[in-house]
C-alpha atoms as a printed R data frame, in Angstrom:
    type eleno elety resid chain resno       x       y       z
1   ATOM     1    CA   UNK     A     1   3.406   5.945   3.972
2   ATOM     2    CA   UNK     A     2   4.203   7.083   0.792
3   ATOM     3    CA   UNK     A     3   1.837   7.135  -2.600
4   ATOM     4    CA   UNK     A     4   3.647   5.742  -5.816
5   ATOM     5    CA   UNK     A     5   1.957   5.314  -8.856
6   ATOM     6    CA   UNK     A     6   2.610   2.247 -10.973
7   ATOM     7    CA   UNK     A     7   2.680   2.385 -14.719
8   ATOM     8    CA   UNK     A     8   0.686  -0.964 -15.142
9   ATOM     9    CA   UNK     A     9  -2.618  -1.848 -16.681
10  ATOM    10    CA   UNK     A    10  -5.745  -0.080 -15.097
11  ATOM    11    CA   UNK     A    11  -8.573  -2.347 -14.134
12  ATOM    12    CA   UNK     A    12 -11.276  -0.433 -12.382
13  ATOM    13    CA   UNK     A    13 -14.308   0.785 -13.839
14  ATOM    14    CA   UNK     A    14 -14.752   4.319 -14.694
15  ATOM    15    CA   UNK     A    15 -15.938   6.495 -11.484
16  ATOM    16    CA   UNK     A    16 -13.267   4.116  -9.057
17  ATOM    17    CA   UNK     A    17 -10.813   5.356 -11.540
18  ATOM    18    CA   UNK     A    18 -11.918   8.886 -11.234
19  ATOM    19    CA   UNK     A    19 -11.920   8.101  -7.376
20  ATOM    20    CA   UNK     A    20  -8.235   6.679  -7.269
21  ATOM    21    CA   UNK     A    21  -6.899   9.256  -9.632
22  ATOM    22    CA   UNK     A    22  -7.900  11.972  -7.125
23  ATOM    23    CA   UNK     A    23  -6.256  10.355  -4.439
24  ATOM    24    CA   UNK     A    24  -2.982   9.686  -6.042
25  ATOM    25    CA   UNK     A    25  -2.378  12.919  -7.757
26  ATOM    26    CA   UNK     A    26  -2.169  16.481  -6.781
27  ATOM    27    CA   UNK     A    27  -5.303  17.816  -8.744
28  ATOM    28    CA   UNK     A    28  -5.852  21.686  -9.145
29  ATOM    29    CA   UNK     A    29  -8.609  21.371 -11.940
30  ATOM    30    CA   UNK     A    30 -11.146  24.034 -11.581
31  ATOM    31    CA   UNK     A    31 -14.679  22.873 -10.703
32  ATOM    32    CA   UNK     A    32 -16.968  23.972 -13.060
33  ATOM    33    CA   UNK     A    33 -18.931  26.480 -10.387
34  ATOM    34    CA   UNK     A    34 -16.710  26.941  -7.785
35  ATOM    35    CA   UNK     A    35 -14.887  29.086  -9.585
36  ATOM    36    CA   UNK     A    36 -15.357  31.768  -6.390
37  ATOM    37    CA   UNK     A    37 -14.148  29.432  -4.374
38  ATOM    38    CA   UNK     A    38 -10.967  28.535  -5.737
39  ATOM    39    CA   UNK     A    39  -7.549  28.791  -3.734
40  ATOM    40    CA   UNK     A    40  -3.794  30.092  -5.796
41  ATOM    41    CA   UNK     A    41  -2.528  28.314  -2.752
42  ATOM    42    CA   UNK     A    42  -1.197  24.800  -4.365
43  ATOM    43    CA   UNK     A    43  -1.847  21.461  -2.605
44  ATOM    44    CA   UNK     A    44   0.580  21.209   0.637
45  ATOM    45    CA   UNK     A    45   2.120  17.999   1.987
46  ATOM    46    CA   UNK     A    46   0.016  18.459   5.075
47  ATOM    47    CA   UNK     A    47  -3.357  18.479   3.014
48  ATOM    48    CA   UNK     A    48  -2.350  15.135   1.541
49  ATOM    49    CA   UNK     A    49  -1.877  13.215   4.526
50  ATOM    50    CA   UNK     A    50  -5.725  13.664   5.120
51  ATOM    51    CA   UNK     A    51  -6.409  11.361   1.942
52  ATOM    52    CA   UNK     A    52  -6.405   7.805   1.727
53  ATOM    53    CA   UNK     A    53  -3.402   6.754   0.218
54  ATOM    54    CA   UNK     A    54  -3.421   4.320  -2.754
55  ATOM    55    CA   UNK     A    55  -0.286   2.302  -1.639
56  ATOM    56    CA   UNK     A    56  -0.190   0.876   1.669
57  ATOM    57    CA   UNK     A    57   3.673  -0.843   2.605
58  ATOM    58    CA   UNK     A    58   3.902  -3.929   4.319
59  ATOM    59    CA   UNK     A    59   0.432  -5.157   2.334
60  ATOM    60    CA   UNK     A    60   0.482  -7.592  -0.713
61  ATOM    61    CA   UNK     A    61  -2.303  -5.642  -2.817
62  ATOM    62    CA   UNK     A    62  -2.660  -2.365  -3.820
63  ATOM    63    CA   UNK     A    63  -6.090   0.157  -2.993
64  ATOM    64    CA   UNK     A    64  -6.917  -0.143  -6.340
65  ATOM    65    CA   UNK     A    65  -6.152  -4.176  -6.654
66  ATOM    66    CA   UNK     A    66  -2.657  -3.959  -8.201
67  ATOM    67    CA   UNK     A    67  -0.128  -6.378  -7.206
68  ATOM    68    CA   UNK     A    68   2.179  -4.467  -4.700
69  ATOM    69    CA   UNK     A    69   5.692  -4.800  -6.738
70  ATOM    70    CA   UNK     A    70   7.609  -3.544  -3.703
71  ATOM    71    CA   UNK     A    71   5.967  -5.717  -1.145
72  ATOM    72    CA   UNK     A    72   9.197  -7.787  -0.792
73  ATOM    73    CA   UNK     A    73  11.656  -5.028  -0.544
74  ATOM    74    CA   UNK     A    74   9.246  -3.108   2.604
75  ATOM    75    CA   UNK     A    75   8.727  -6.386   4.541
76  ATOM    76    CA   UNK     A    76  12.006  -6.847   4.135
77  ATOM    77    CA   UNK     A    77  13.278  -2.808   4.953
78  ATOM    78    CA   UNK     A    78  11.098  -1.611   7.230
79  ATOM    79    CA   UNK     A    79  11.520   1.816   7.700
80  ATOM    80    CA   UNK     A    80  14.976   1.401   6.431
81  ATOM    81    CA   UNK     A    81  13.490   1.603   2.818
82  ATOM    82    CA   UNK     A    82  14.748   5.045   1.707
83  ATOM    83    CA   UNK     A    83  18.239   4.425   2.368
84  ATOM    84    CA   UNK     A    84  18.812   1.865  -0.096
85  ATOM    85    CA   UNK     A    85  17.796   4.326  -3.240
86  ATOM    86    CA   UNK     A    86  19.188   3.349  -6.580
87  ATOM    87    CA   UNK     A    87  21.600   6.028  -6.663
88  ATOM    88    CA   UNK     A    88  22.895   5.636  -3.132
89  ATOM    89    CA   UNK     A    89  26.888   4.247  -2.939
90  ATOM    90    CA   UNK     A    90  26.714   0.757  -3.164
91  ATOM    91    CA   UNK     A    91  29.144   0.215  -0.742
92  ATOM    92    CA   UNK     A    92  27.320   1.482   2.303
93  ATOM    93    CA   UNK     A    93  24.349  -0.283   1.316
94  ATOM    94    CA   UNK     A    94  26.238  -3.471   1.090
95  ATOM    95    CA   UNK     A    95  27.519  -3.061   4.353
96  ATOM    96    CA   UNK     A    96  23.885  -2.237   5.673
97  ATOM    97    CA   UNK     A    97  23.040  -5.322   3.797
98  ATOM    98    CA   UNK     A    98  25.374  -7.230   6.284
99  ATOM    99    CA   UNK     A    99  23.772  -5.428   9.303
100 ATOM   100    CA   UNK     A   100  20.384  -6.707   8.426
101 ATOM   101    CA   UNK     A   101  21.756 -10.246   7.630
102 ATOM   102    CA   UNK     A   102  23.033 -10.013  11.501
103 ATOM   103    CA   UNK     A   103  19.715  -9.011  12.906
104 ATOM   104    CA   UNK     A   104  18.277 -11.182  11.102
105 ATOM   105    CA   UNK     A   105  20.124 -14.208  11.921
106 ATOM   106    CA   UNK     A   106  18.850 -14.721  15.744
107 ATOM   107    CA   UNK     A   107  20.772 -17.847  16.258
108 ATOM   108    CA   UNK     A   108  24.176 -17.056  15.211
109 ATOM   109    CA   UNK     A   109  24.818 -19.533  12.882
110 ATOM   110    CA   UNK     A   110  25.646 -17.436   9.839
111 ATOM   111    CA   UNK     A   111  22.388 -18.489   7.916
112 ATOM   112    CA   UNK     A   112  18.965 -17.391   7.851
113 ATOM   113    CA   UNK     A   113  16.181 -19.858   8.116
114 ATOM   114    CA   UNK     A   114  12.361 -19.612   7.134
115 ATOM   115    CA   UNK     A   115  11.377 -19.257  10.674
116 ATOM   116    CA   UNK     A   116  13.945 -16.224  11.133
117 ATOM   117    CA   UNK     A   117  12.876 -14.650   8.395
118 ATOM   118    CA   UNK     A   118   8.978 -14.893   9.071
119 ATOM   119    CA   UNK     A   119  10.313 -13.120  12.887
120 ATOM   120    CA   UNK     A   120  12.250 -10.564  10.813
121 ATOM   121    CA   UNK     A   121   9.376  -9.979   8.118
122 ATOM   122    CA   UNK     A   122   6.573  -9.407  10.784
123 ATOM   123    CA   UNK     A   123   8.649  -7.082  12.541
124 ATOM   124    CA   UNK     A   124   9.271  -4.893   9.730
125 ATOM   125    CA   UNK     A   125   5.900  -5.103   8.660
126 ATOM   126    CA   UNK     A   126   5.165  -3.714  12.712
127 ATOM   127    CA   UNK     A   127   7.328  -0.834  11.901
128 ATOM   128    CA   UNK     A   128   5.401  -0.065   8.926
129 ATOM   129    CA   UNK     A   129   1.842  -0.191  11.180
130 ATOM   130    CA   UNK     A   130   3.484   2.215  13.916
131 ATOM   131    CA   UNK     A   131   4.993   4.796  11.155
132 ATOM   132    CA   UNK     A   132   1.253   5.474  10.192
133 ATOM   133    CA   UNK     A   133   0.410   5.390  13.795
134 ATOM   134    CA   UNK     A   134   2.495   8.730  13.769
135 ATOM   135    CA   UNK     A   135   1.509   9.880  10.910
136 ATOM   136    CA   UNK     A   136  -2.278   9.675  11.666
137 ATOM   137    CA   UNK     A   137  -1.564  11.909  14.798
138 ATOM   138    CA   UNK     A   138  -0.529  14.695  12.912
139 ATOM   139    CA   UNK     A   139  -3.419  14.007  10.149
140 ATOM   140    CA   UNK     A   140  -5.877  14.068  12.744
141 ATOM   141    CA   UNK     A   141  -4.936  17.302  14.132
142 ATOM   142    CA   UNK     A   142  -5.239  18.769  10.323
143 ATOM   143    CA   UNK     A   143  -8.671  17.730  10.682
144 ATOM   144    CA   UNK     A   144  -9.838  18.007  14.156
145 ATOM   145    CA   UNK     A   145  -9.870  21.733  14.140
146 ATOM   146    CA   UNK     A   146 -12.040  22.645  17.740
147 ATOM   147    CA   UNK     A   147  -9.401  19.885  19.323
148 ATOM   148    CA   UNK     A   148 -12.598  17.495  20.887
149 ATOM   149    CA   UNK     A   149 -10.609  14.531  19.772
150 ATOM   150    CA   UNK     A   150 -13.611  13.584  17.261
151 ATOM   151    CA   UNK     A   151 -14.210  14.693  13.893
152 ATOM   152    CA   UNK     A   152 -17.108  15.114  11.666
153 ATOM   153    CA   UNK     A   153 -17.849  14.270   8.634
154 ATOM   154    CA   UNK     A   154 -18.728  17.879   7.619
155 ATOM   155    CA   UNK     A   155 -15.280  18.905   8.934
156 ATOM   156    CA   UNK     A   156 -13.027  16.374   6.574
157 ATOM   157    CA   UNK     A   157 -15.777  17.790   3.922
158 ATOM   158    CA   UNK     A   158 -14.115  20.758   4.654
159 ATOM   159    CA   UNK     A   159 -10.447  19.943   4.958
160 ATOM   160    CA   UNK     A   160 -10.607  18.044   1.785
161 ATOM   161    CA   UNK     A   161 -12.224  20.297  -0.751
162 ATOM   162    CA   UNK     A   162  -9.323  22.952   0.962
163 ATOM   163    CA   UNK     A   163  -7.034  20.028  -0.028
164 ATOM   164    CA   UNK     A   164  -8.284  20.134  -3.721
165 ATOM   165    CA   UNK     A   165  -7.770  24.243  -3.576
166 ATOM   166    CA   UNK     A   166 -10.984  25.454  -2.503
167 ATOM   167    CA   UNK     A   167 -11.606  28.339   0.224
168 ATOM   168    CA   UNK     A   168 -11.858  26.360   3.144
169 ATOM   169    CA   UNK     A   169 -13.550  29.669   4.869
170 ATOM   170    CA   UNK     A   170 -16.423  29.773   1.964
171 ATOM   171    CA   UNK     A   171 -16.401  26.173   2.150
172 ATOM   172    CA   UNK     A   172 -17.177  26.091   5.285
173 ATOM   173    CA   UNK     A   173 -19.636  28.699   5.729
174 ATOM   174    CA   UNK     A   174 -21.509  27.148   2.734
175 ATOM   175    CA   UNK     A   175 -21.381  23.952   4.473
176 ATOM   176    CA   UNK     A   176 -22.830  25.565   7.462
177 ATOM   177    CA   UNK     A   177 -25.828  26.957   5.923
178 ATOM   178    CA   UNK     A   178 -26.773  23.769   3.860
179 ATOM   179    CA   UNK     A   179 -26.117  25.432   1.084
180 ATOM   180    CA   UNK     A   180 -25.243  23.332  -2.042
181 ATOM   181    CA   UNK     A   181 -21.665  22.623  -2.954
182 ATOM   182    CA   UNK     A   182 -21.789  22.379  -6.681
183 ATOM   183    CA   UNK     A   183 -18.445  20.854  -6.935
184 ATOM   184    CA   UNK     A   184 -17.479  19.225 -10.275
185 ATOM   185    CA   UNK     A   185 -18.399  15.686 -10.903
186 ATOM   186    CA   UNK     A   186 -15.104  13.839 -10.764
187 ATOM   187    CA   UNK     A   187 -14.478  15.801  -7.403
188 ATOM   188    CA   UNK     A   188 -18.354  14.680  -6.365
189 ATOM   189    CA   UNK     A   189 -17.554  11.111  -7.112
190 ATOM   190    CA   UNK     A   190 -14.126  10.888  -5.002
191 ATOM   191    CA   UNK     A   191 -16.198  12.657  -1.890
192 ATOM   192    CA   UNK     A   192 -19.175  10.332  -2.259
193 ATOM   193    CA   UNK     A   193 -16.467   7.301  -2.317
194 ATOM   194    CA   UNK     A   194 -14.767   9.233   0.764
195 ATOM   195    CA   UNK     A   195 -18.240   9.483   2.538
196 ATOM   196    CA   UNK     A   196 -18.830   5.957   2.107
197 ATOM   197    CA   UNK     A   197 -15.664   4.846   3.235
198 ATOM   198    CA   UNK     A   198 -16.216   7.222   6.275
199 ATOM   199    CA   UNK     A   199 -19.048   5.596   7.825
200 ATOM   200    CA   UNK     A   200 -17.434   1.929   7.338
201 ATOM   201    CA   UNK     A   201 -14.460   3.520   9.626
202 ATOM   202    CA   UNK     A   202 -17.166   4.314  12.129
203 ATOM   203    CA   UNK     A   203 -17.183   1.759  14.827
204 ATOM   204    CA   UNK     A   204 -20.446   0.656  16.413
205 ATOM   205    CA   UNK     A   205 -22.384   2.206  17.817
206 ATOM   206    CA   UNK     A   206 -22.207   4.852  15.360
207 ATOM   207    CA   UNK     A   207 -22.328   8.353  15.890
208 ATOM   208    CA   UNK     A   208 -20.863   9.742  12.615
209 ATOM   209    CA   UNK     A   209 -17.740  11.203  14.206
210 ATOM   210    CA   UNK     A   210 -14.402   9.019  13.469
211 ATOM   211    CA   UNK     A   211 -11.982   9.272  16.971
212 ATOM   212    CA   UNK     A   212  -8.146   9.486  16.467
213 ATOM   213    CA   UNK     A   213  -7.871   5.362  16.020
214 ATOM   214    CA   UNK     A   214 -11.351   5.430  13.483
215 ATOM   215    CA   UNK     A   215  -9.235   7.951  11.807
216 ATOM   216    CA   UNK     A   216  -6.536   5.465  11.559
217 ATOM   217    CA   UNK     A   217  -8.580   2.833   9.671
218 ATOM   218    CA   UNK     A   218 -10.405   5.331   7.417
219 ATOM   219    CA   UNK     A   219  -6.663   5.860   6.492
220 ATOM   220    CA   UNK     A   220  -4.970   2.966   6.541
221 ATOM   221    CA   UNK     A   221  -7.769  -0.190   6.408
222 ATOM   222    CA   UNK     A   222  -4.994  -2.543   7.038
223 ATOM   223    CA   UNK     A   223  -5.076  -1.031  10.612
224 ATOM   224    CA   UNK     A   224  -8.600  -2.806  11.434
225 ATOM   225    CA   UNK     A   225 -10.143  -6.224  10.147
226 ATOM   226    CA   UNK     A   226 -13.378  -4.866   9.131
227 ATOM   227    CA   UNK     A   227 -11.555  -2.020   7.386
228 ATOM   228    CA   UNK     A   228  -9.038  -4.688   5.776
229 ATOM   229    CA   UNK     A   229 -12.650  -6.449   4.405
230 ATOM   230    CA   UNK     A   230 -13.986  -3.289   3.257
231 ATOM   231    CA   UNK     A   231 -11.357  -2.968   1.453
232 ATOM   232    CA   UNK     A   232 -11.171  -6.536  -0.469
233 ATOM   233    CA   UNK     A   233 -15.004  -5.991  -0.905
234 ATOM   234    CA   UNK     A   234 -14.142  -2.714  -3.093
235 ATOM   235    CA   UNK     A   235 -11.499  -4.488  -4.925
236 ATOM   236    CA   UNK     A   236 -13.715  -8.183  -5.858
237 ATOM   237    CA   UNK     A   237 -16.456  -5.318  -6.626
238 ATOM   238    CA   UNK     A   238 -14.585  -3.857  -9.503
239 ATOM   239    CA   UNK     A   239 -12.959  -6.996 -10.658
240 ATOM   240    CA   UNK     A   240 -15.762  -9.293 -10.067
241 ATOM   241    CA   UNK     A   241 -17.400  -9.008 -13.968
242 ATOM   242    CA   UNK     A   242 -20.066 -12.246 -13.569
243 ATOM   243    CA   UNK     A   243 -21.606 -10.293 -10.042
244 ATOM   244    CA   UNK     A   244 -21.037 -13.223  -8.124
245 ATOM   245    CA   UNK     A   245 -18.953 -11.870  -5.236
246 ATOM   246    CA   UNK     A   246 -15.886 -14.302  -5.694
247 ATOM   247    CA   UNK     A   247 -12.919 -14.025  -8.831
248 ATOM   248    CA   UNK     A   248 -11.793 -16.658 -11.180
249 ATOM   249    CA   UNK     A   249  -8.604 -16.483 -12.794
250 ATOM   250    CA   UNK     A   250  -9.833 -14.722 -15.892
251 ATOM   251    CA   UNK     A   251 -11.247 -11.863 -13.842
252 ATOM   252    CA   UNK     A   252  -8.573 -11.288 -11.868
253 ATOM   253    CA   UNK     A   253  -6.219 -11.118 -15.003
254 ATOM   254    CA   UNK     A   254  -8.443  -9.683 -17.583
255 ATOM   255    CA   UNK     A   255  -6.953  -6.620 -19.252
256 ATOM   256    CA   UNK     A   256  -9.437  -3.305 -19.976
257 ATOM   257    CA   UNK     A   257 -10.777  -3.533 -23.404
258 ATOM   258    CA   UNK     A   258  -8.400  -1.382 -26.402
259 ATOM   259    CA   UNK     A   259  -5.756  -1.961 -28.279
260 ATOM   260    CA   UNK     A   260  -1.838  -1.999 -27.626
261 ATOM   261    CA   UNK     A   261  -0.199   0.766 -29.472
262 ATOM   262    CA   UNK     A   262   3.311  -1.031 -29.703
263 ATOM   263    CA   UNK     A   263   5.189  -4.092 -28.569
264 ATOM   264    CA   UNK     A   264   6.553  -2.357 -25.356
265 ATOM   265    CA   UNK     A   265   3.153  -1.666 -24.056
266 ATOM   266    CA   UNK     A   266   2.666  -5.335 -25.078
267 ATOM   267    CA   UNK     A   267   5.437  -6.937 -23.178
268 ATOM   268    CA   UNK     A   268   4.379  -4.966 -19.857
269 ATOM   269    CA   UNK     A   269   0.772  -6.013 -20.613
270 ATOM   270    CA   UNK     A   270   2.039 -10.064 -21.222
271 ATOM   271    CA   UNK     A   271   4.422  -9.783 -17.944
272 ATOM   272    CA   UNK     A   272   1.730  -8.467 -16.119
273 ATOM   273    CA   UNK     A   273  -1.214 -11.038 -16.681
274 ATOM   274    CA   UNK     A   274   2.288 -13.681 -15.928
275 ATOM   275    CA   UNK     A   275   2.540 -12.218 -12.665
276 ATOM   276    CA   UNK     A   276  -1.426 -11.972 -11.382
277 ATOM   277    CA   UNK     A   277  -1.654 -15.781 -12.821
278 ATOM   278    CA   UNK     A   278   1.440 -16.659 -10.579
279 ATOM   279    CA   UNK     A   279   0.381 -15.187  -7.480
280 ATOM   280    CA   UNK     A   280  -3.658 -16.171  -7.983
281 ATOM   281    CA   UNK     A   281  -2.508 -20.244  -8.935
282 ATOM   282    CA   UNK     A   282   0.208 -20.319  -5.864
283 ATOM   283    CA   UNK     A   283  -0.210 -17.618  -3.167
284 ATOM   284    CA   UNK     A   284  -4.063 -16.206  -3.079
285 ATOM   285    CA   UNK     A   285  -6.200 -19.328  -4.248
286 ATOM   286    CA   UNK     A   286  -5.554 -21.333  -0.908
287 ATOM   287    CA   UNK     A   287  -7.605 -24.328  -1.320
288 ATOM   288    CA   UNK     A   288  -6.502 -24.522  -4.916
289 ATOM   289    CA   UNK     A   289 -10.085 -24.539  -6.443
290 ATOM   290    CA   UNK     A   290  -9.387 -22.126  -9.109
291 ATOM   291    CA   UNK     A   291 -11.708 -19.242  -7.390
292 ATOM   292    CA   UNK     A   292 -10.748 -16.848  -4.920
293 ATOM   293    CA   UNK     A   293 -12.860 -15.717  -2.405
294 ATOM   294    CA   UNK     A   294 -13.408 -12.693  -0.271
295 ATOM   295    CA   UNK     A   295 -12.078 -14.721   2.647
296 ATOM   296    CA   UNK     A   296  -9.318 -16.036   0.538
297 ATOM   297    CA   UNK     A   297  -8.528 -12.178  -0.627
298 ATOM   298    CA   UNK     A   298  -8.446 -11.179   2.860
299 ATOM   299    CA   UNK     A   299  -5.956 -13.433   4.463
300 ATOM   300    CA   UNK     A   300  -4.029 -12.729   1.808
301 ATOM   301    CA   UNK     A   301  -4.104  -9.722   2.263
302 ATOM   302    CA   UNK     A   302  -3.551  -9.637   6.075
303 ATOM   303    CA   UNK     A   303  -0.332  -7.970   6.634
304 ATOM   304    CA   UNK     A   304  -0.112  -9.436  10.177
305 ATOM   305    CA   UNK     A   305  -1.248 -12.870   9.103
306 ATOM   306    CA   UNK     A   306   1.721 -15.508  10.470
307 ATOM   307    CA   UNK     A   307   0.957 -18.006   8.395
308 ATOM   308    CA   UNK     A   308   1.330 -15.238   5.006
309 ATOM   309    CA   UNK     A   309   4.360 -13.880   6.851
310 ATOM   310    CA   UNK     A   310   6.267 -17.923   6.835
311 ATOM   311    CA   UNK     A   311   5.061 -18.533   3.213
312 ATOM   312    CA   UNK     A   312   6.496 -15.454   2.228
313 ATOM   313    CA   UNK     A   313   9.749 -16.023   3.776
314 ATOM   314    CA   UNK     A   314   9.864 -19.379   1.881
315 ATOM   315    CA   UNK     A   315   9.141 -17.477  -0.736
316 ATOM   316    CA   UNK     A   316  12.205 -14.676  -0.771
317 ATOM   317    CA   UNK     A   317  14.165 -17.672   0.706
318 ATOM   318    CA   UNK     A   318  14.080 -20.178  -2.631
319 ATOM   319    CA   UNK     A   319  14.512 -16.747  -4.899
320 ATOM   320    CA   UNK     A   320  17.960 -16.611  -3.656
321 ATOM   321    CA   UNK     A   321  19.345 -20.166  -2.179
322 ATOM   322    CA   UNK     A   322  21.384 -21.458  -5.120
323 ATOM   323    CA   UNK     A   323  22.601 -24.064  -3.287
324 ATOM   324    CA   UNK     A   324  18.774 -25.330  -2.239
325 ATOM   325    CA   UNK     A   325  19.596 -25.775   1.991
326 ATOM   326    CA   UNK     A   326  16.467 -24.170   2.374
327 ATOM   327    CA   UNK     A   327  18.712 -21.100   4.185
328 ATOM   328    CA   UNK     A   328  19.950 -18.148   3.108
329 ATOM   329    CA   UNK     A   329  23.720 -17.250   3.353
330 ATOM   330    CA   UNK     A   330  25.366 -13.826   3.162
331 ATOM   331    CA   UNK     A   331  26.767 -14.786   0.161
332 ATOM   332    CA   UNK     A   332  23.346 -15.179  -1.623
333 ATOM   333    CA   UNK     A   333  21.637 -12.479   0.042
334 ATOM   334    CA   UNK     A   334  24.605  -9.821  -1.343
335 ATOM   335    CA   UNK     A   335  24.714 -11.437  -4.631
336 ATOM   336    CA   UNK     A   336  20.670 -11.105  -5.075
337 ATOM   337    CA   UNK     A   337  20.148  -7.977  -2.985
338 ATOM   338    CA   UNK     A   338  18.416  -5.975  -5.882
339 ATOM   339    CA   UNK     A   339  15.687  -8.576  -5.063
340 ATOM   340    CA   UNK     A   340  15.623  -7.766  -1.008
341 ATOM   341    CA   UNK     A   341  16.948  -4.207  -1.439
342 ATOM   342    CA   UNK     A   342  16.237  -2.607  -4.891
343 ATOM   343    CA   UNK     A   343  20.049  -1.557  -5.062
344 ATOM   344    CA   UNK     A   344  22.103  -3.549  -6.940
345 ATOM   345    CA   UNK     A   345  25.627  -4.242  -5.746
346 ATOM   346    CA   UNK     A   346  29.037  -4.641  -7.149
347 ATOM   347    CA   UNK     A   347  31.562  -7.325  -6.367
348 ATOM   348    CA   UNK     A   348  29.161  -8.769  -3.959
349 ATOM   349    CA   UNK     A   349  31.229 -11.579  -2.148
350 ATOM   350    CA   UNK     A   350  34.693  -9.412  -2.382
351 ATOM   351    CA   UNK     A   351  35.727  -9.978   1.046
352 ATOM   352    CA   UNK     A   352  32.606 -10.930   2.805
353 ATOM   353    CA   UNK     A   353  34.083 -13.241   5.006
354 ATOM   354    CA   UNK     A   354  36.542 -10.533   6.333
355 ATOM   355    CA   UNK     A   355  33.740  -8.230   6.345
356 ATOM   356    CA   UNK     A   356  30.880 -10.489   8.318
């Protein structure tokens, strides 16, 4: 699962920030007196796939309560994702593009329906659940260091602050003797968020060690429904400004106080609020009150959620059916795959007869 950052408006309040800013990016700032501590060794790719990430494919929201822009393209993909980059030749992809249409098309009959594509998106959206699967088993191993097939929290302590450059040796050994870490404060806040987090993962009855599929959730919360609600109690937390513990349409659209320095940042900011209005009005508020709940927020968010997975197929379905059958053809799907794909294609219906 990869982490990409999004340049859009930041909502959260000031130590989730901190928190989220950690986990996205590679930090090597020195703690103020750990200074003995300290690693040359830069950040490997192995130490980041202990931390949460911030992006999760295959679910609608982002960790940090961001609309997830690419949410169409992944449940659409699947793993296949990486080989339609912008800069790959737009012929193979077009001809991948007809490959998918195929699979996609159970019955035959050269068109895609709703109900093939709701088949189509939940199976992607399985590939994307068993892809962390595999990645968790090497993450675990990272941290499960005496191989008992439980981990501690004192032992992802450890791995972590390694993670952020530290001696994990004099980590460790500090940890061992109770002695105090005195860690810097934005690096505090992200492990007291991590902690926290921790202990949700833990399934009853708790014993403070996370197994191989606890591990999993404290990951990836999408993997486990009382994860999943953790997760859309963190994000109504930091958008929730009344205290209340639901989100009206101003909160969940509300822009951080300052000013815009020009009219690009402007027209981002404007398409932005367009977007969170759209999806709030028509996809998230369900009962069409005008509020959103946490039970609203987390069927919505639900990434194996049928009924989500058929309204979203509607949904990529009307973006593209100019001729309003309520199907897609190939013809519509190649001339609108920068929508499904991300890659835009050239001559899109030369020969696609011959071709399909």
């Amino acid at each position: 699962m990869s982490n990409r950052r999004r340049s859009q408006p930041q909502l959260l309040c000031a130590s989730t920030l901190a928190v989220f800013a950690m986990l996205a990016l590679n930090v090597q700032a020195r703690p103020a007196n750990m200074s003995a501590l300290k690693d040359k060794h830069p950040n490997s790719k192995e130490d980041n796939e202990i931390l949460p990430p911030d992006h999760l494919n295959g679910v609608k929201m982002e960790m940090d309560g961001h609309l997830n822009k690419d949410f169409h393209q992944e449940v659409f993909l699947g793993k296949e994702m990486e080989e339609f980059e912008e800069d790959s030749e737009p012929r193979r992809n077009r001809k991948k593009l007809i490959e998918i249409f195929t699979k996609v098309d159970i019955n035959k009959d050269r068109s895609v329906s709703a109900k093939e594509m709701q088949r189509w998106i939940m199976e992607k959206t399985e590939e994307h659940f068993q892809e962390a699967v595999k990645e968790n088993k090497l993450s675990f191993r990272a941290v499960d260091p005496d191989g008992d097939e439980h981990v501690t929290w004192d032992e992802y302590r450890v791995k972590f602050l390694a993670s952020k450059g530290f001696n994990e040796k004099e980590v460790a050994e500090k940890i061992k003797n109770n002695e105090e870490l005195k860690v810097d404060e934005e690096t505090q806040e992200v492990l007291e968020s991590l902690k926290d987090r921790w202990f949700q993962a833990d399934n009853p009855p708790a014993d403070q060690l996370l197994n191989e599929e606890e591990f999993l959730s404290f990951l990836h919360p999408e993997h486990s429904r009382g994860m999943l609600r953790y997760m859309v109690k963190e994000i109504v937390r930091d958008l929730d400004q009344d205290g209340d513990g639901k989100l009206t349409l101003a909160e969940f659209i509300s822009l951080p106080m300052g000013t815009v320095e020009n009219q690009q940042a402007q027209d981002i900011d404007d398409d932005w609020v367009r977007e969170r209005k759209k999806e709030f009005e028509e996809v998230i508020d369900a009962n069409h009150d005008m509020i959103v709940t946490m039970e609203e927020l987390e069927e919505y968010m639900d990434p194996m959620n049928e009924y989500n997975a058929l309204n979203e197929a509607k949904q990529m379905i009307a973006v593209a059916d100019e001729n309003q059958n309520h199907n897609l053809e190939l013809e519509e799907i190649l001339k609108y795959s920068e929508y499904f794909t991300g890659s835009k294609l050239m001559d899109y219906a030369r020969n696609v007869h011959e071709e399909f």
